[in-house]
Coordinates of C-alpha atoms and ligand atoms in Angstrom, one line a residue:
M1 CA 0.0 0.0 0.0
T2 CA 2.9 2.4 0.9
E3 CA 4.3 2.0 -2.7
V4 CA 0.9 2.8 -4.2
I5 CA 0.6 6.0 -2.2
E6 CA 4.2 7.0 -3.2
A7 CA 3.3 6.5 -6.9
I8 CA 0.1 8.6 -6.4
K9 CA 2.3 11.4 -4.8
R10 CA 4.7 11.3 -7.8
S11 CA 1.7 11.5 -10.2
A12 CA 0.2 14.4 -8.2
F13 CA 3.4 16.3 -8.4
R14 CA 3.7 15.8 -12.2
I15 CA 0.0 16.6 -12.8
Q16 CA 0.1 19.9 -10.8
E17 CA 3.0 21.0 -13.0
A18 CA 1.0 20.1 -16.1
I19 CA -2.0 22.0 -14.9
A20 CA 0.1 25.1 -14.1
Y21 CA 2.0 25.2 -17.4
D22 CA 0.5 23.0 -20.2
D23 CA -2.0 23.8 -22.9
T24 CA -5.5 23.7 -21.5
G25 CA -7.2 23.1 -24.8
Y26 CA -9.3 20.2 -26.1
A27 CA -7.9 17.0 -27.7
E28 CA -9.8 15.4 -30.6
N29 CA -11.1 12.4 -28.6
E30 CA -14.0 11.5 -26.4
N31 CA -13.5 9.4 -23.2
A32 CA -15.4 6.2 -22.2
S33 CA -18.2 8.3 -20.7
G34 CA -18.7 10.3 -23.9
D35 CA -17.1 13.5 -22.5
V36 CA -14.8 15.5 -24.8
Q37 CA -11.2 15.1 -23.5
L38 CA -8.8 17.9 -22.7
K39 CA -5.2 17.4 -23.5
L40 CA -4.7 17.6 -19.7
D41 CA -7.1 14.7 -19.1
I42 CA -5.1 12.5 -21.4
K43 CA -1.7 13.6 -20.0
S44 CA -2.9 13.1 -16.4
D45 CA -4.2 9.6 -17.2
Y46 CA -0.9 8.8 -18.9
I47 CA 1.2 10.1 -15.9
I48 CA -0.8 8.0 -13.4
Q49 CA -0.7 4.8 -15.4
E50 CA 3.0 5.3 -15.9
E51 CA 3.6 5.8 -12.2
L52 CA 1.3 2.9 -11.1
A53 CA 2.9 0.5 -13.6
K54 CA 6.2 0.8 -11.5
V55 CA 4.4 -0.7 -8.5
K56 CA 4.5 -4.5 -8.4
S57 CA 1.5 -4.8 -6.0
V58 CA -0.8 -3.1 -8.6
K59 CA -2.6 -5.8 -10.5
A60 CA -4.8 -3.7 -12.8
V61 CA -6.0 -0.1 -13.3
A62 CA -9.4 1.3 -14.5
S63 CA -9.4 4.9 -15.5
E64 CA -12.4 7.2 -16.0
E65 CA -10.7 8.2 -19.3
K66 CA -10.6 4.6 -20.7
E67 CA -13.1 1.9 -21.7
T68 CA -11.1 -1.1 -20.6
V69 CA -9.4 -2.3 -17.4
D70 CA -5.6 -2.5 -18.0
M71 CA -3.7 -5.4 -16.5
L72 CA -0.3 -4.2 -15.1
N73 CA 1.1 -7.0 -13.0
E74 CA -0.6 -10.4 -13.0
G75 CA 0.7 -11.3 -9.5
G76 CA -0.4 -7.9 -8.0
K77 CA -2.8 -7.5 -5.1
Y78 CA -4.5 -4.2 -5.8
L79 CA -6.9 -2.9 -8.4
I80 CA -6.8 0.9 -8.7
G81 CA -9.9 2.8 -10.0
Y82 CA -9.1 6.5 -10.7
D83 CA -10.3 9.7 -12.2
P84 CA -7.1 11.4 -13.3
L85 CA -8.5 15.0 -13.5
D86 CA -12.0 15.3 -12.1
G87 CA -13.7 18.6 -12.9
S88 CA -11.5 19.3 -15.8
S89 CA -14.2 21.2 -17.5
L90 CA -13.4 23.9 -14.9
I91 CA -9.8 24.2 -16.0
D92 CA -10.5 27.2 -18.3
T93 CA -12.0 29.1 -15.3
N94 CA -9.0 28.4 -13.1
L95 CA -11.1 26.8 -10.3
S96 CA -9.8 23.9 -8.4
V97 CA -9.7 20.4 -9.8
G98 CA -8.7 17.0 -8.5
S99 CA -7.5 13.4 -8.9
I100 CA -9.4 10.6 -7.2
F101 CA -8.1 7.1 -6.4
G102 CA -9.9 4.0 -5.0
I103 CA -7.7 1.1 -4.0
Y104 CA -9.6 -2.2 -4.2
E105 CA -8.9 -5.9 -3.8
D106 CA -10.6 -8.7 -5.8
D107 CA -13.0 -6.4 -7.7
F108 CA -14.1 -2.8 -8.2
S109 CA -17.0 -3.0 -5.7
G110 CA -18.0 -0.9 -2.7
P111 CA -17.4 -3.7 -0.2
N112 CA -13.9 -4.3 -1.6
I113 CA -12.5 -0.8 -1.4
K114 CA -9.6 -0.9 1.1
A115 CA -8.3 2.7 0.9
A116 CA -8.9 6.0 -0.9
V117 CA -6.8 9.0 -1.9
Y118 CA -7.6 12.3 -3.5
I119 CA -5.6 15.3 -4.5
V120 CA -6.9 18.9 -4.7
Y121 CA -5.1 21.1 -7.1
G122 CA -6.1 24.5 -5.8
P123 CA -4.1 27.6 -4.7
R124 CA -2.2 24.9 -2.7
V125 CA -1.9 21.2 -3.5
E126 CA -3.5 19.0 -0.8
M127 CA -3.8 15.3 -0.5
V128 CA -6.2 13.3 1.6
I129 CA -5.4 9.6 2.4
A130 CA -8.1 7.5 4.0
T131 CA -7.2 4.1 5.4
D132 CA -8.4 3.5 9.0
T133 CA -8.1 7.2 9.6
V134 CA -8.4 10.2 7.3
E135 CA -5.2 12.3 7.0
L136 CA -4.6 15.6 5.3
Y137 CA -1.3 16.5 3.7
R138 CA 0.0 19.6 1.8
L139 CA 2.7 19.9 -0.8
D140 CA 5.5 22.1 0.6
K141 CA 8.4 24.1 -1.0
N142 CA 10.6 21.0 -1.2
S143 CA 8.0 19.2 -3.2
E144 CA 7.1 16.9 -0.3
F145 CA 3.7 16.2 1.1
K146 CA 3.7 17.2 4.7
F147 CA 1.2 15.9 7.2
I148 CA -1.2 18.6 8.4
Q149 CA -3.9 16.9 10.5
T150 CA -6.3 14.0 10.9
V151 CA -9.8 14.9 9.7
H152 CA -13.1 14.2 11.5
L153 CA -16.6 15.3 10.6
H154 CA -18.8 16.9 13.2
E155 CA -22.3 15.6 13.8
K156 CA -23.8 18.4 11.8
G157 CA -22.4 21.0 9.4
K158 CA -23.4 24.3 7.7
L159 CA -22.7 23.8 4.0
N160 CA -24.9 22.6 1.3
A161 CA -23.5 21.5 -2.1
S162 CA -26.3 20.4 -4.3
G163 CA -25.5 19.0 -7.8
G164 CA -27.4 18.3 -10.9
T165 CA -29.8 20.5 -13.0
Q166 CA -32.4 21.9 -10.6
A167 CA -35.1 21.9 -13.2
K168 CA -34.7 18.1 -13.4
W169 CA -34.6 17.4 -9.7
P170 CA -37.5 15.3 -8.3
S171 CA -39.9 17.4 -6.2
Y172 CA -39.0 15.6 -2.9
H173 CA -35.3 16.3 -3.5
K174 CA -35.9 20.0 -4.1
A175 CA -38.1 20.2 -0.9
M176 CA -35.3 18.6 1.1
I177 CA -32.6 21.0 -0.2
D178 CA -35.0 23.9 0.5
T179 CA -35.5 22.7 4.0
L180 CA -31.7 22.8 4.6
F181 CA -31.5 26.3 3.3
A182 CA -34.4 27.3 5.5
E183 CA -32.4 25.9 8.5
G184 CA -29.6 28.3 7.7
Y185 CA -27.3 26.1 5.5
R186 CA -25.2 28.1 3.0
L187 CA -24.7 27.1 -0.7
R188 CA -21.1 26.0 -1.5
Y189 CA -20.9 24.4 -5.0
S190 CA -18.1 24.9 -7.6
G191 CA -19.0 22.0 -9.9
G192 CA -15.8 20.2 -9.0
M193 CA -16.5 17.1 -6.9
V194 CA -13.1 17.1 -5.3
P195 CA -12.9 20.7 -4.0
D196 CA -16.7 20.6 -3.1
L197 CA -16.3 17.5 -1.0
H198 CA -13.0 18.6 0.4
Q199 CA -14.5 21.9 1.6
I200 CA -17.2 20.1 3.5
L201 CA -14.7 17.7 5.0
V202 CA -12.2 20.3 6.1
K203 CA -15.0 22.6 7.5
G204 CA -16.3 19.7 9.5
G205 CA -19.7 18.9 7.9
G206 CA -22.6 19.5 5.6
L207 CA -24.2 17.8 2.7
F208 CA -23.0 17.1 -0.9
S209 CA -25.7 15.6 -3.0
Y210 CA -25.9 14.5 -6.6
P211 CA -29.3 12.9 -6.9
G212 CA -31.0 10.8 -9.6
T213 CA -32.7 13.4 -11.8
L214 CA -35.6 13.1 -14.3
D215 CA -33.1 13.0 -17.2
K216 CA -30.4 10.9 -15.4
P217 CA -32.2 8.6 -12.9
E218 CA -28.9 6.9 -12.0
G219 CA -27.1 10.2 -11.4
K220 CA -23.9 11.4 -13.0
L221 CA -21.1 10.4 -10.7
R222 CA -19.3 7.1 -11.4
M223 CA -19.1 4.5 -8.6
V224 CA -15.6 3.1 -9.1
F225 CA -13.7 6.4 -9.8
E226 CA -15.6 9.0 -7.8
V227 CA -18.3 7.7 -5.5
F228 CA -16.8 4.7 -3.7
P229 CA -13.5 6.5 -2.9
F230 CA -15.3 9.5 -1.4
A231 CA -17.8 7.2 0.4
F232 CA -14.8 5.5 2.0
V233 CA -13.3 8.9 3.0
Y234 CA -16.5 10.2 4.5
E235 CA -17.3 7.0 6.5
K236 CA -13.7 6.9 7.9
A237 CA -14.0 10.6 8.9
G238 CA -17.1 9.7 10.9
G239 CA -19.7 10.7 8.4
K240 CA -22.1 8.8 6.1
A241 CA -22.4 8.2 2.4
V242 CA -25.7 6.8 0.9
D243 CA -27.6 6.5 -2.4
G244 CA -30.7 7.7 -0.7
H245 CA -31.6 4.3 0.8
R246 CA -28.4 2.2 1.3
R247 CA -24.7 2.8 2.1
L248 CA -22.9 3.4 -1.1
L249 CA -20.2 1.0 0.0
E250 CA -22.7 -1.9 -0.2
L251 CA -23.2 -1.3 -3.9
S252 CA -21.6 -3.3 -6.8
P253 CA -21.4 -1.6 -10.2
K254 CA -22.8 -3.4 -13.3
D255 CA -19.6 -2.3 -15.1
H256 CA -16.8 0.0 -14.1
H257 CA -18.4 3.1 -15.6
S258 CA -21.8 2.7 -13.8
T259 CA -23.1 5.7 -12.0
T260 CA -25.4 6.2 -8.9
P261 CA -27.2 8.9 -7.1
C262 CA -25.1 9.8 -4.1
F263 CA -25.1 11.8 -0.9
F264 CA -22.1 12.4 1.3
G265 CA -22.2 14.3 4.6
S266 CA -22.2 14.4 8.4
N267 CA -24.7 12.3 10.3
Y268 CA -27.4 14.9 10.8
E269 CA -27.8 15.7 7.1
I270 CA -27.5 12.1 5.8
N271 CA -30.2 11.0 8.3
K272 CA -32.4 13.7 6.8
V273 CA -31.7 12.3 3.3
L274 CA -32.5 8.8 4.4
D275 CA -35.7 9.9 6.1
V276 CA -36.9 11.9 3.0
Y277 CA -36.0 9.2 0.5
S278 CA -37.6 6.4 2.7
K279 CA -41.0 7.9 2.1
I280 CA -40.7 7.7 -1.7
V281 CA -42.9 5.0 -3.3
Ligands
AFP1 P1 -16.3 17.0 -15.4 O1 -15.2 16.0 -15.1 O2 -17.0 16.7 -16.8 O3 -15.9 18.4 -15.3 O4 -17.5 16.8 -14.4 C1 -17.2 17.1 -13.0 C2 -18.1 16.3 -12.2 O5 -18.0 14.9 -12.6 C3 -17.9 16.4 -10.7 O6 -16.6 16.8 -10.4 C4 -18.9 17.4 -10.2 O7 -19.4 17.2 -8.9 C5 -20.1 17.2 -11.2 O8 -19.5 16.7 -12.4 C6 -20.8 18.4 -11.5 O9 -21.9 18.2 -12.3 P2 -23.1 19.3 -12.5 O10 -22.5 20.4 -13.2 O11 -24.1 18.5 -13.3 O12 -23.6 19.7 -11.2

């Protein structure tokens, strides 16, 4: 596991340099999810696969940018599901973006995720590693990730990050989000999953939601690359992560690009989600 984390650190360092200085334009391809790829998406994917290929314990990798699972070392133990540059459509606006990694054994399912790591490329580069605990690191002047603190969610927070097109939200979802605002929650939503979930985590609590919508009943966010890693982080930080009814980490994807509605937060907000969604017939 240590070698995997070291490879992720090396990737993060190289990707942050690419974000800072490379061309931010589009490539001519689409990725496996049908999104137009930026040159930076392709480069970040390449960097990560190159670094992970050096690690003997990595058996195979699945990238959000690729259709297939790539076998790296037949005798390896870990399967790595990663989104090399999540939120890359924000690159031209100079908002924060991120890389997300789920470290699995046996298959890419919720119950089999063993650790999760994400990097936020913002004004500073930060990395969160979740194993039994959740630890925050920051890149320093010497290009090393320095430990900052262990992260814990409070019982209840103040922030509300609500994703998806509002006009397509089911009415019960809109009513629930309105109730939180009526209770005093403040809107914090950039459109980048990594900085939006990082903000809630570092500030101690709140709700991030990306529901099933009328046009996308299974939501937008991908289980293997985005949802399971953050579900693992939030649970280990003392919060909860559900699809409206069940723990996200109980789910198994049909294929490695499957999506799901998802809600991440501290206990108070997620209990509210479960209560509202339990009444839907
Ligand atoms: P991109 O990778 O296409 O920029 O999508 C970003 C993202 O997957 C995730 O980071 C956000 O939480 C979510 O999409 C935002 O989607 P909406 O704009 O539909 O709220």
